[in-house]
Amino acid sequence: MNEKQIEELEDLAAVDLQGEILIPEPEDSAALEYFKQCTPARIGVWRSGPRPLTRTLLRFRADHATAQDSVFKEVSEEFLAKFDLVKVQTLVKNKDQYLTRPDLGRMLSEEDLAKICKECQGSPQVQIIIADGLSSRAIEANLEDILPALKQGLSAYNLQVGTDIFVKYGRVAVMDVIGMALEAEVIVLLVGERPGLGTSDSMSAYMIYKPNKETLMADHSVVSNIHKGGTPPAEAGAHLATVLKKIYDAKASGVKLTLQ
């Protein structure tokens, strides 16, 4: 097969499963179409005897490959260059280590901590951090829409925003380390979620009020499923600004905020 023939092959991962009906002569076509529009799950995929259709199996493998690509790909430097970011890296050296040593993804070197303290504004009311997490695609697919909407919302609430930071190979808890170093009041981390077979570009936003060494995961508030098939990134940015304002006013986040 030559390159031209390869280019002409259908990209199964790009096919809209919700609009594809594979069951021949369904009993209730309208009901099936309705259910398929309600979920991206693989329903009504039909079979050949006890086995899935070749098309169904290939789509499953294509989605699995896309999910793997999201985990192992790096966020491109060209994409990051579009934003004014202070870039640092956790103690993780590569993707393999990121997956096997999550503890290192929560820590920064003394040099990078010093860089943050030198190049970033101290004691901001809101500190925005971006981390690749488990999906580089989530960052590249959503950041251009969510970041301006988030900043616009925070500006409307008269909340002062610090210097944006990008953390390579970052885990959620790295936001607490940065928050303590900068003495930020509220921190929000935009991070790539672990990809699934239906969604490989989903982002989460973790938020916390004044983290310290005693901080627990329960102290974080979170908004997940941010992508074009879930909460659209621009809409999510506006919503996050509202949540951050609530956290700032209540001086609490996570379970503590819920209990107020």
PDB file of C-alpha atoms in Angstrom, residues 31-246:
ATOM      1  CA  ALA A  31     -35.665   5.254  20.145  1.00  0.00           C
ATOM      2  CA  LEU A  32     -32.229   3.949  19.128  1.00  0.00           C
ATOM      3  CA  GLU A  33     -31.266   7.287  17.582  1.00  0.00           C
ATOM      4  CA  TYR A  34     -32.453   9.089  20.719  1.00  0.00           C
ATOM      5  CA  PHE A  35     -30.418   6.871  23.051  1.00  0.00           C
ATOM      6  CA  LYS A  36     -27.305   7.192  20.887  1.00  0.00           C
ATOM      7  CA  GLN A  37     -27.582  10.988  20.989  1.00  0.00           C
ATOM      8  CA  CYS A  38     -27.787  10.873  24.799  1.00  0.00           C
ATOM      9  CA  THR A  39     -24.411   9.193  25.302  1.00  0.00           C
ATOM     10  CA  PRO A  40     -21.070   8.684  23.541  1.00  0.00           C
ATOM     11  CA  ALA A  41     -21.057   5.091  24.883  1.00  0.00           C
ATOM     12  CA  ARG A  42     -20.836   2.213  22.395  1.00  0.00           C
ATOM     13  CA  ILE A  43     -24.478   1.145  22.176  1.00  0.00           C
ATOM     14  CA  GLY A  44     -26.162  -0.486  19.207  1.00  0.00           C
ATOM     15  CA  VAL A  45     -22.884  -1.621  17.648  1.00  0.00           C
ATOM     16  CA  TRP A  46     -24.284  -4.953  16.447  1.00  0.00           C
ATOM     17  CA  ARG A  47     -22.322  -8.178  15.917  1.00  0.00           C
ATOM     18  CA  SER A  48     -21.372 -11.003  13.588  1.00  0.00           C
ATOM     19  CA  GLY A  49     -22.465 -14.111  15.439  1.00  0.00           C
ATOM     20  CA  PRO A  50     -20.925 -13.805  18.933  1.00  0.00           C
ATOM     21  CA  ARG A  51     -18.202 -11.458  17.680  1.00  0.00           C
ATOM     22  CA  PRO A  52     -18.210  -7.681  17.172  1.00  0.00           C
ATOM     23  CA  LEU A  53     -18.298  -6.340  13.643  1.00  0.00           C
ATOM     24  CA  THR A  54     -14.886  -5.675  12.100  1.00  0.00           C
ATOM     25  CA  ARG A  55     -15.753  -1.968  11.934  1.00  0.00           C
ATOM     26  CA  THR A  56     -16.671  -1.929  15.629  1.00  0.00           C
ATOM     27  CA  LEU A  57     -13.477  -3.727  16.649  1.00  0.00           C
ATOM     28  CA  LEU A  58     -11.283  -1.440  14.539  1.00  0.00           C
ATOM     29  CA  ARG A  59     -12.963   1.640  16.036  1.00  0.00           C
ATOM     30  CA  PHE A  60     -12.290   0.281  19.529  1.00  0.00           C
ATOM     31  CA  ARG A  61      -8.613  -0.175  18.663  1.00  0.00           C
ATOM     32  CA  ALA A  62      -8.445   3.271  17.053  1.00  0.00           C
ATOM     33  CA  ASP A  63      -9.860   4.916  20.191  1.00  0.00           C
ATOM     34  CA  HIS A  64      -7.438   2.940  22.349  1.00  0.00           C
ATOM     35  CA  ALA A  65      -4.526   4.133  20.204  1.00  0.00           C
ATOM     36  CA  THR A  66      -5.757   7.737  20.450  1.00  0.00           C
ATOM     37  CA  ALA A  67      -5.914   7.451  24.238  1.00  0.00           C
ATOM     38  CA  GLN A  68      -2.359   6.093  24.336  1.00  0.00           C
ATOM     39  CA  ASP A  69      -1.142   8.925  22.106  1.00  0.00           C
ATOM     40  CA  SER A  70      -2.700  11.459  24.481  1.00  0.00           C
ATOM     41  CA  VAL A  71      -0.765  10.003  27.405  1.00  0.00           C
ATOM     42  CA  PHE A  72       2.618   9.651  25.715  1.00  0.00           C
ATOM     43  CA  LYS A  73       2.690  12.760  23.519  1.00  0.00           C
ATOM     44  CA  GLU A  74       4.231  15.960  24.830  1.00  0.00           C
ATOM     45  CA  VAL A  75       2.502  19.329  24.650  1.00  0.00           C
ATOM     46  CA  SER A  76       4.237  20.999  21.705  1.00  0.00           C
ATOM     47  CA  GLU A  77       6.571  23.911  22.336  1.00  0.00           C
ATOM     48  CA  GLU A  78       4.979  25.739  19.391  1.00  0.00           C
ATOM     49  CA  PHE A  79       1.615  25.585  21.133  1.00  0.00           C
ATOM     50  CA  LEU A  80       2.997  26.755  24.479  1.00  0.00           C
ATOM     51  CA  ALA A  81       4.739  29.658  22.732  1.00  0.00           C
ATOM     52  CA  LYS A  82       1.300  31.183  22.084  1.00  0.00           C
ATOM     53  CA  PHE A  83       0.970  31.952  25.788  1.00  0.00           C
ATOM     54  CA  ASP A  84       3.035  34.013  28.195  1.00  0.00           C
ATOM     55  CA  LEU A  85       3.996  31.190  30.551  1.00  0.00           C
ATOM     56  CA  VAL A  86       6.742  30.572  33.073  1.00  0.00           C
ATOM     57  CA  LYS A  87       7.705  26.963  32.302  1.00  0.00           C
ATOM     58  CA  VAL A  88       9.055  24.514  34.864  1.00  0.00           C
ATOM     59  CA  GLN A  89       9.358  20.733  35.154  1.00  0.00           C
ATOM     60  CA  THR A  90       8.773  18.394  38.072  1.00  0.00           C
ATOM     61  CA  LEU A  91      11.422  15.905  39.193  1.00  0.00           C
ATOM     62  CA  VAL A  92      10.121  13.484  36.552  1.00  0.00           C
ATOM     63  CA  LYS A  93      12.620  12.898  33.724  1.00  0.00           C
ATOM     64  CA  ASN A  94      10.390  11.304  31.056  1.00  0.00           C
ATOM     65  CA  LYS A  95       6.902   9.930  30.376  1.00  0.00           C
ATOM     66  CA  ASP A  96       7.733   6.418  31.541  1.00  0.00           C
ATOM     67  CA  GLN A  97       8.882   7.748  34.894  1.00  0.00           C
ATOM     68  CA  TYR A  98       5.826  10.005  35.064  1.00  0.00           C
ATOM     69  CA  LEU A  99       3.573   6.940  34.873  1.00  0.00           C
ATOM     70  CA  THR A 100       5.563   4.806  37.309  1.00  0.00           C
ATOM     71  CA  ARG A 101       6.596   7.464  39.858  1.00  0.00           C
ATOM     72  CA  PRO A 102       3.595   9.723  40.552  1.00  0.00           C
ATOM     73  CA  ASP A 103       5.339  11.012  43.682  1.00  0.00           C
ATOM     74  CA  LEU A 104       7.980  12.767  41.555  1.00  0.00           C
ATOM     75  CA  GLY A 105       5.244  14.550  39.612  1.00  0.00           C
ATOM     76  CA  ARG A 106       4.252  16.330  42.825  1.00  0.00           C
ATOM     77  CA  MET A 107       7.690  17.822  43.473  1.00  0.00           C
ATOM     78  CA  LEU A 108       9.827  20.588  41.972  1.00  0.00           C
ATOM     79  CA  SER A 109      13.572  21.073  42.184  1.00  0.00           C
ATOM     80  CA  GLU A 110      15.009  23.903  44.270  1.00  0.00           C
ATOM     81  CA  GLU A 111      16.116  25.550  41.015  1.00  0.00           C
ATOM     82  CA  ASP A 112      12.597  25.557  39.556  1.00  0.00           C
ATOM     83  CA  LEU A 113      11.086  26.786  42.816  1.00  0.00           C
ATOM     84  CA  ALA A 114      13.605  29.632  42.806  1.00  0.00           C
ATOM     85  CA  LYS A 115      12.718  30.370  39.160  1.00  0.00           C
ATOM     86  CA  ILE A 116       9.030  30.589  40.048  1.00  0.00           C
ATOM     87  CA  CYS A 117       9.682  32.913  42.979  1.00  0.00           C
ATOM     88  CA  LYS A 118      11.912  35.118  40.814  1.00  0.00           C
ATOM     89  CA  GLU A 119       9.825  35.308  37.629  1.00  0.00           C
ATOM     90  CA  CYS A 120       6.285  35.125  39.006  1.00  0.00           C
ATOM     91  CA  GLN A 121       4.275  37.699  40.897  1.00  0.00           C
ATOM     92  CA  GLY A 122       4.183  37.035  44.626  1.00  0.00           C
ATOM     93  CA  SER A 123       1.047  36.809  46.778  1.00  0.00           C
ATOM     94  CA  PRO A 124      -1.517  36.868  43.946  1.00  0.00           C
ATOM     95  CA  GLN A 125      -5.186  36.599  44.757  1.00  0.00           C
ATOM     96  CA  VAL A 126      -5.536  33.896  42.084  1.00  0.00           C
ATOM     97  CA  GLN A 127      -2.693  31.810  40.657  1.00  0.00           C
ATOM     98  CA  ILE A 128      -3.313  29.923  37.394  1.00  0.00           C
ATOM     99  CA  ILE A 129      -1.237  26.802  36.724  1.00  0.00           C
ATOM    100  CA  ILE A 130      -1.381  24.566  33.649  1.00  0.00           C
ATOM    101  CA  ALA A 131      -0.039  21.003  33.705  1.00  0.00           C
ATOM    102  CA  ASP A 132       0.038  18.371  30.973  1.00  0.00           C
ATOM    103  CA  GLY A 133      -1.081  15.621  33.342  1.00  0.00           C
ATOM    104  CA  LEU A 134      -2.207  12.444  31.603  1.00  0.00           C
ATOM    105  CA  SER A 135      -3.407  14.074  28.387  1.00  0.00           C
ATOM    106  CA  SER A 136      -1.412  16.480  26.256  1.00  0.00           C
ATOM    107  CA  ARG A 137      -4.369  16.628  23.861  1.00  0.00           C
ATOM    108  CA  ALA A 138      -6.542  18.094  26.612  1.00  0.00           C
ATOM    109  CA  ILE A 139      -4.201  21.066  26.926  1.00  0.00           C
ATOM    110  CA  GLU A 140      -3.891  21.668  23.186  1.00  0.00           C
ATOM    111  CA  ALA A 141      -7.635  21.231  22.576  1.00  0.00           C
ATOM    112  CA  ASN A 142      -8.960  23.423  25.398  1.00  0.00           C
ATOM    113  CA  LEU A 143      -6.425  25.959  26.662  1.00  0.00           C
ATOM    114  CA  GLU A 144      -6.934  28.560  23.926  1.00  0.00           C
ATOM    115  CA  ASP A 145     -10.624  28.826  24.841  1.00  0.00           C
ATOM    116  CA  ILE A 146     -10.659  28.266  28.583  1.00  0.00           C
ATOM    117  CA  LEU A 147      -7.798  30.570  29.592  1.00  0.00           C
ATOM    118  CA  PRO A 148      -9.177  33.841  28.119  1.00  0.00           C
ATOM    119  CA  ALA A 149     -12.671  33.072  29.456  1.00  0.00           C
ATOM    120  CA  LEU A 150     -11.266  32.335  32.909  1.00  0.00           C
ATOM    121  CA  LYS A 151      -9.198  35.523  33.013  1.00  0.00           C
ATOM    122  CA  GLN A 152     -12.067  37.628  31.733  1.00  0.00           C
ATOM    123  CA  GLY A 153     -14.319  36.246  34.460  1.00  0.00           C
ATOM    124  CA  LEU A 154     -11.747  36.860  37.191  1.00  0.00           C
ATOM    125  CA  SER A 155     -11.245  40.409  35.943  1.00  0.00           C
ATOM    126  CA  ALA A 156     -15.001  40.998  36.142  1.00  0.00           C
ATOM    127  CA  TYR A 157     -14.845  39.921  39.794  1.00  0.00           C
ATOM    128  CA  ASN A 158     -11.893  42.283  40.399  1.00  0.00           C
ATOM    129  CA  LEU A 159      -9.637  39.390  41.348  1.00  0.00           C
ATOM    130  CA  GLN A 160      -5.948  39.968  40.674  1.00  0.00           C
ATOM    131  CA  VAL A 161      -4.297  37.132  38.720  1.00  0.00           C
ATOM    132  CA  GLY A 162      -0.639  36.174  39.057  1.00  0.00           C
ATOM    133  CA  THR A 163       1.820  34.986  36.405  1.00  0.00           C
ATOM    134  CA  ASP A 164       0.629  31.943  34.451  1.00  0.00           C
ATOM    135  CA  ILE A 165       2.763  28.841  34.985  1.00  0.00           C
ATOM    136  CA  PHE A 166       3.132  25.659  32.908  1.00  0.00           C
ATOM    137  CA  VAL A 167       4.340  22.528  34.694  1.00  0.00           C
ATOM    138  CA  LYS A 168       5.672  19.672  32.582  1.00  0.00           C
ATOM    139  CA  TYR A 169       4.959  16.190  33.977  1.00  0.00           C
ATOM    140  CA  GLY A 170       2.792  17.694  36.698  1.00  0.00           C
ATOM    141  CA  ARG A 171       0.475  15.902  39.132  1.00  0.00           C
ATOM    142  CA  VAL A 172      -2.341  17.624  41.037  1.00  0.00           C
ATOM    143  CA  ALA A 173      -0.426  18.132  44.275  1.00  0.00           C
ATOM    144  CA  VAL A 174       2.248  20.237  42.544  1.00  0.00           C
ATOM    145  CA  MET A 175      -0.246  23.113  42.709  1.00  0.00           C
ATOM    146  CA  ASP A 176       0.036  23.070  46.495  1.00  0.00           C
ATOM    147  CA  VAL A 177       3.832  23.333  46.326  1.00  0.00           C
ATOM    148  CA  ILE A 178       3.639  26.309  43.961  1.00  0.00           C
ATOM    149  CA  GLY A 179       0.841  27.928  45.944  1.00  0.00           C
ATOM    150  CA  MET A 180       2.893  27.812  49.139  1.00  0.00           C
ATOM    151  CA  ALA A 181       6.004  29.134  47.384  1.00  0.00           C
ATOM    152  CA  LEU A 182       4.137  32.144  45.968  1.00  0.00           C
ATOM    153  CA  GLU A 183       1.864  32.601  48.996  1.00  0.00           C
ATOM    154  CA  ALA A 184      -1.133  32.686  46.669  1.00  0.00           C
ATOM    155  CA  GLU A 185      -4.605  32.957  48.159  1.00  0.00           C
ATOM    156  CA  VAL A 186      -6.428  30.789  45.622  1.00  0.00           C
ATOM    157  CA  ILE A 187      -4.822  28.417  43.120  1.00  0.00           C
ATOM    158  CA  VAL A 188      -6.414  26.791  40.080  1.00  0.00           C
ATOM    159  CA  LEU A 189      -4.734  23.979  38.163  1.00  0.00           C
ATOM    160  CA  LEU A 190      -5.842  23.170  34.603  1.00  0.00           C
ATOM    161  CA  VAL A 191      -4.664  19.621  33.954  1.00  0.00           C
ATOM    162  CA  GLY A 192      -5.181  16.894  31.357  1.00  0.00           C
ATOM    163  CA  GLU A 193      -7.423  14.071  32.572  1.00  0.00           C
ATOM    164  CA  ARG A 194      -6.641  10.396  32.112  1.00  0.00           C
ATOM    165  CA  PRO A 195      -8.064   9.644  28.632  1.00  0.00           C
ATOM    166  CA  GLY A 196     -10.792   7.096  28.054  1.00  0.00           C
ATOM    167  CA  LEU A 197     -11.923   5.255  24.949  1.00  0.00           C
ATOM    168  CA  GLY A 198     -14.578   7.872  24.277  1.00  0.00           C
ATOM    169  CA  THR A 199     -12.708  11.003  25.319  1.00  0.00           C
ATOM    170  CA  SER A 200      -8.991  11.689  24.978  1.00  0.00           C
ATOM    171  CA  ASP A 201      -9.005  15.492  25.286  1.00  0.00           C
ATOM    172  CA  SER A 202     -10.801  16.076  28.586  1.00  0.00           C
ATOM    173  CA  MET A 203      -9.445  18.602  31.085  1.00  0.00           C
ATOM    174  CA  SER A 204     -10.006  19.024  34.824  1.00  0.00           C
ATOM    175  CA  ALA A 205      -9.675  22.127  36.986  1.00  0.00           C
ATOM    176  CA  TYR A 206      -8.561  21.731  40.605  1.00  0.00           C
ATOM    177  CA  MET A 207      -8.924  24.666  42.988  1.00  0.00           C
ATOM    178  CA  ILE A 208      -7.716  25.262  46.538  1.00  0.00           C
ATOM    179  CA  TYR A 209      -7.572  28.055  49.080  1.00  0.00           C
ATOM    180  CA  LYS A 210      -4.171  28.725  50.703  1.00  0.00           C
ATOM    181  CA  PRO A 211      -2.591  25.243  50.651  1.00  0.00           C
ATOM    182  CA  ASN A 212      -0.131  24.217  53.362  1.00  0.00           C
ATOM    183  CA  LYS A 213       1.842  21.143  54.410  1.00  0.00           C
ATOM    184  CA  GLU A 214      -1.274  19.686  56.044  1.00  0.00           C
ATOM    185  CA  THR A 215      -3.364  19.989  52.857  1.00  0.00           C
ATOM    186  CA  LEU A 216      -5.406  16.918  51.858  1.00  0.00           C
ATOM    187  CA  MET A 217      -7.030  16.008  48.539  1.00  0.00           C
ATOM    188  CA  ALA A 218     -10.382  16.678  50.222  1.00  0.00           C
ATOM    189  CA  ASP A 219      -9.357  20.338  50.503  1.00  0.00           C
ATOM    190  CA  HIS A 220      -9.505  20.705  46.710  1.00  0.00           C
ATOM    191  CA  SER A 221     -12.572  21.632  44.679  1.00  0.00           C
ATOM    192  CA  VAL A 222     -12.705  20.163  41.184  1.00  0.00           C
ATOM    193  CA  VAL A 223     -14.547  20.644  37.906  1.00  0.00           C
ATOM    194  CA  SER A 224     -13.954  17.819  35.418  1.00  0.00           C
ATOM    195  CA  ASN A 225     -15.078  16.722  31.956  1.00  0.00           C
ATOM    196  CA  ILE A 226     -14.048  19.978  30.273  1.00  0.00           C
ATOM    197  CA  HIS A 227     -14.016  19.392  26.509  1.00  0.00           C
ATOM    198  CA  LYS A 228     -16.198  19.972  23.466  1.00  0.00           C
ATOM    199  CA  GLY A 229     -18.321  16.895  24.243  1.00  0.00           C
ATOM    200  CA  GLY A 230     -18.738  17.767  27.922  1.00  0.00           C
ATOM    201  CA  THR A 231     -18.588  21.253  29.392  1.00  0.00           C
ATOM    202  CA  PRO A 232     -17.252  23.448  26.542  1.00  0.00           C
ATOM    203  CA  PRO A 233     -13.945  25.125  27.525  1.00  0.00           C
ATOM    204  CA  ALA A 234     -15.170  28.718  27.115  1.00  0.00           C
ATOM    205  CA  GLU A 235     -18.226  27.986  29.250  1.00  0.00           C
ATOM    206  CA  ALA A 236     -16.039  26.178  31.784  1.00  0.00           C
ATOM    207  CA  GLY A 237     -13.719  29.183  32.052  1.00  0.00           C
ATOM    208  CA  ALA A 238     -16.606  31.460  33.011  1.00  0.00           C
ATOM    209  CA  HIS A 239     -17.899  28.893  35.507  1.00  0.00           C
ATOM    210  CA  LEU A 240     -14.464  28.464  37.095  1.00  0.00           C
ATOM    211  CA  ALA A 241     -14.206  32.212  37.649  1.00  0.00           C
ATOM    212  CA  THR A 242     -17.469  32.064  39.612  1.00  0.00           C
ATOM    213  CA  VAL A 243     -16.256  29.113  41.699  1.00  0.00           C
ATOM    214  CA  LEU A 244     -12.913  30.812  42.392  1.00  0.00           C
ATOM    215  CA  LYS A 245     -14.719  33.955  43.524  1.00  0.00           C
ATOM    216  CA  LYS A 246     -16.811  31.826  45.877  1.00  0.00           C
TER     217      LYS A 246
END
